[in-house]
mmCIF file of C-alpha atoms and ligand atoms in Angstrom:
data_model
loop_
_atom_site.group_PDB
_atom_site.id
_atom_site.type_symbol
_atom_site.label_atom_id
_atom_site.label_comp_id
_atom_site.label_asym_id
_atom_site.label_seq_id
_atom_site.Cartn_x
_atom_site.Cartn_y
_atom_site.Cartn_z
ATOM 1 C CA UNK A 145 -47.371 -160.638 -184.536
ATOM 2 C CA UNK A 146 -45.235 -162.777 -186.813
ATOM 3 C CA UNK A 147 -46.824 -162.331 -190.232
ATOM 4 C CA UNK A 148 -44.645 -164.030 -192.816
ATOM 5 C CA UNK A 149 -41.471 -165.990 -193.506
ATOM 6 C CA UNK A 150 -39.493 -163.021 -194.793
ATOM 7 C CA UNK A 151 -36.571 -165.057 -196.084
ATOM 8 C CA UNK A 152 -34.500 -168.201 -195.763
ATOM 9 C CA UNK A 153 -30.765 -167.510 -195.784
ATOM 10 C CA UNK A 154 -28.034 -169.731 -197.179
ATOM 11 C CA UNK A 155 -24.323 -169.187 -196.515
ATOM 12 C CA UNK A 156 -22.124 -169.470 -199.609
ATOM 13 C CA UNK A 157 -18.450 -169.021 -200.473
ATOM 14 C CA UNK A 158 -19.101 -167.471 -203.898
ATOM 15 C CA UNK A 159 -22.191 -165.302 -204.274
ATOM 16 C CA UNK A 160 -22.103 -165.123 -208.083
ATOM 17 C CA UNK A 161 -21.964 -168.859 -208.700
ATOM 18 C CA UNK A 162 -24.598 -169.529 -206.007
ATOM 19 C CA UNK A 163 -26.795 -166.852 -207.565
ATOM 20 C CA UNK A 164 -26.493 -168.503 -210.979
ATOM 21 C CA UNK A 165 -27.533 -171.827 -209.433
ATOM 22 C CA UNK A 166 -30.562 -170.296 -207.709
ATOM 23 C CA UNK A 167 -31.480 -168.366 -210.842
ATOM 24 C CA UNK A 168 -31.800 -171.747 -212.570
ATOM 25 C CA UNK A 169 -33.608 -173.364 -209.624
ATOM 26 C CA UNK A 170 -36.160 -170.559 -209.229
ATOM 27 C CA UNK A 171 -36.385 -169.242 -212.785
ATOM 28 C CA UNK A 172 -36.112 -165.767 -211.258
ATOM 29 C CA UNK A 173 -35.925 -162.781 -213.613
ATOM 30 C CA UNK A 174 -33.352 -160.006 -213.113
ATOM 31 C CA UNK A 175 -35.946 -157.713 -211.473
ATOM 32 C CA UNK A 176 -36.565 -160.338 -208.756
ATOM 33 C CA UNK A 177 -32.905 -160.176 -207.677
ATOM 34 C CA UNK A 178 -31.238 -157.541 -205.493
ATOM 35 C CA UNK A 179 -27.601 -157.523 -204.363
ATOM 36 C CA UNK A 180 -26.462 -155.412 -201.440
ATOM 37 C CA UNK A 181 -23.608 -155.100 -198.912
ATOM 38 C CA UNK A 182 -24.544 -155.131 -195.218
ATOM 39 C CA UNK A 183 -21.603 -153.581 -193.335
ATOM 40 C CA UNK A 184 -23.136 -154.266 -189.902
ATOM 41 C CA UNK A 185 -23.026 -158.038 -190.616
ATOM 42 C CA UNK A 186 -19.907 -157.902 -192.857
ATOM 43 C CA UNK A 187 -21.695 -159.705 -195.692
ATOM 44 C CA UNK A 188 -22.727 -159.250 -199.302
ATOM 45 C CA UNK A 189 -26.245 -160.549 -199.842
ATOM 46 C CA UNK A 190 -28.353 -161.471 -202.843
ATOM 47 C CA UNK A 191 -32.110 -161.569 -202.337
ATOM 48 C CA UNK A 192 -34.192 -163.611 -204.748
ATOM 49 C CA UNK A 193 -37.871 -162.695 -204.464
ATOM 50 C CA UNK A 194 -40.281 -165.610 -204.552
ATOM 51 C CA UNK A 195 -43.843 -164.423 -203.962
ATOM 52 C CA UNK A 196 -43.963 -162.648 -200.590
ATOM 53 C CA UNK A 197 -40.836 -164.491 -199.434
ATOM 54 C CA UNK A 198 -37.178 -164.491 -200.444
ATOM 55 C CA UNK A 199 -34.083 -166.624 -200.550
ATOM 56 C CA UNK A 200 -31.071 -164.731 -199.193
ATOM 57 C CA UNK A 201 -27.601 -165.824 -200.266
ATOM 58 C CA UNK A 202 -24.856 -164.691 -197.864
ATOM 59 C CA UNK A 203 -21.214 -164.250 -198.816
ATOM 60 C CA UNK A 204 -18.778 -163.064 -196.126
ATOM 61 C CA UNK A 205 -16.891 -159.793 -196.640
ATOM 62 C CA UNK A 206 -13.648 -160.708 -194.906
ATOM 63 C CA UNK A 207 -12.468 -163.356 -192.469
ATOM 64 C CA UNK A 208 -13.885 -161.602 -189.396
ATOM 65 C CA UNK A 209 -17.441 -161.862 -190.765
ATOM 66 C CA UNK A 210 -19.696 -164.140 -188.687
ATOM 67 C CA UNK A 211 -20.626 -165.849 -191.967
ATOM 68 C CA UNK A 212 -16.931 -166.633 -192.647
ATOM 69 C CA UNK A 213 -16.784 -168.346 -189.255
ATOM 70 C CA UNK A 214 -20.008 -170.212 -190.014
ATOM 71 C CA UNK A 215 -18.605 -171.463 -193.371
ATOM 72 C CA UNK A 216 -15.363 -172.538 -191.695
ATOM 73 C CA UNK A 217 -17.224 -174.571 -189.070
ATOM 74 C CA UNK A 218 -20.197 -175.930 -191.001
ATOM 75 C CA UNK A 219 -19.637 -175.339 -194.708
ATOM 76 C CA UNK A 220 -22.237 -174.002 -197.110
ATOM 77 C CA UNK A 221 -25.904 -174.453 -196.310
ATOM 78 C CA UNK A 222 -28.862 -173.168 -194.314
ATOM 79 C CA UNK A 223 -27.757 -170.178 -192.226
ATOM 80 C CA UNK A 224 -30.975 -168.724 -190.798
ATOM 81 C CA UNK A 225 -34.730 -168.327 -191.137
ATOM 82 C CA UNK A 226 -36.149 -164.802 -190.931
ATOM 83 C CA UNK A 227 -39.630 -164.130 -189.612
ATOM 84 C CA UNK A 228 -41.332 -160.840 -190.406
ATOM 85 C CA UNK A 229 -43.088 -158.758 -187.787
ATOM 86 C CA UNK A 230 -44.697 -155.321 -187.831
ATOM 87 C CA UNK A 231 -43.574 -154.666 -184.237
ATOM 88 C CA UNK A 232 -40.097 -155.945 -183.388
ATOM 89 C CA UNK A 233 -40.106 -154.559 -179.828
ATOM 90 C CA UNK A 234 -43.448 -156.177 -178.986
ATOM 91 C CA UNK A 235 -42.416 -159.534 -180.463
ATOM 92 C CA UNK A 236 -39.044 -159.635 -178.679
ATOM 93 C CA UNK A 237 -40.782 -158.642 -175.427
ATOM 94 C CA UNK A 238 -43.228 -161.518 -175.979
ATOM 95 C CA UNK A 239 -40.457 -164.075 -176.608
ATOM 96 C CA UNK A 240 -38.339 -162.710 -173.729
ATOM 97 C CA UNK A 241 -41.320 -163.237 -171.429
ATOM 98 C CA UNK A 242 -41.222 -166.905 -172.479
ATOM 99 C CA UNK A 243 -37.455 -167.115 -171.904
ATOM 100 C CA UNK A 244 -36.088 -166.468 -175.402
ATOM 101 C CA UNK A 245 -34.200 -163.195 -175.819
ATOM 102 C CA UNK A 246 -32.343 -161.928 -178.889
ATOM 103 C CA UNK A 247 -28.526 -162.119 -178.917
ATOM 104 C CA UNK A 248 -28.192 -158.318 -179.229
ATOM 105 C CA UNK A 249 -30.324 -155.184 -179.566
ATOM 106 C CA UNK A 250 -31.993 -154.357 -182.918
ATOM 107 C CA UNK A 251 -29.630 -153.326 -185.714
ATOM 108 C CA UNK A 252 -29.884 -152.212 -189.348
ATOM 109 C CA UNK A 253 -30.281 -155.120 -191.744
ATOM 110 C CA UNK A 254 -30.422 -155.372 -195.527
ATOM 111 C CA UNK A 255 -33.252 -153.625 -197.355
ATOM 112 C CA UNK A 256 -33.930 -150.896 -194.742
ATOM 113 C CA UNK A 257 -35.056 -153.303 -192.058
ATOM 114 C CA UNK A 258 -34.613 -153.517 -188.316
ATOM 115 C CA UNK A 259 -33.373 -156.981 -187.293
ATOM 116 C CA UNK A 260 -32.501 -159.143 -184.295
ATOM 117 C CA UNK A 261 -31.125 -162.673 -184.055
ATOM 118 C CA UNK A 262 -31.781 -165.414 -181.519
ATOM 119 C CA UNK A 263 -29.068 -167.763 -180.284
ATOM 120 C CA UNK A 264 -29.330 -171.095 -182.183
ATOM 121 C CA UNK A 265 -28.405 -172.896 -178.942
ATOM 122 C CA UNK A 266 -31.784 -171.744 -177.622
ATOM 123 C CA UNK A 267 -33.814 -172.264 -180.800
ATOM 124 C CA UNK A 268 -33.065 -175.875 -181.759
ATOM 125 C CA UNK A 269 -29.817 -175.211 -183.663
ATOM 126 C CA UNK A 270 -31.415 -172.936 -186.254
ATOM 127 C CA UNK A 271 -30.504 -169.265 -186.176
ATOM 128 C CA UNK A 272 -33.743 -167.268 -186.159
ATOM 129 C CA UNK A 273 -33.978 -163.648 -187.271
ATOM 130 C CA UNK A 274 -36.887 -161.267 -186.691
ATOM 131 C CA UNK A 275 -37.220 -158.486 -189.273
ATOM 132 C CA UNK A 276 -39.338 -155.362 -189.339
ATOM 133 C CA UNK A 277 -39.631 -153.152 -192.400
ATOM 134 C CA UNK A 278 -38.930 -149.504 -191.591
HETATM 135 ZN ZN1 LIG B 551 -31.471 -162.572 -192.970
#
């Protein structure tokens, strides 16, 4: 079951200045913010906790990062929406049955989570991520 919008991710060129902007917008305190590198996606991320959901700011770590390519093509802005599930395998089996399969098998995401992405060409031009806490 999909239980929550885990986070909404925004691609940025400069994580620190974007974080300052979102700190003002959300009024988030330091303990609501977590910064982490995700080698599997070649990004540095900042999570800003807002209730049970988060805003994720994504800065590419190098030109070969998928986020670098995204910024080159589309500029800064909405990158993906992440939906939380307690059973990633069951949910991807359910969507596959209806004709929507993830781009690749589950991998390790930020914050000790198992993640998959769906091709935006098949999901109405918005990249969708499923996340499961481990
Ligand atoms: Zn994400």
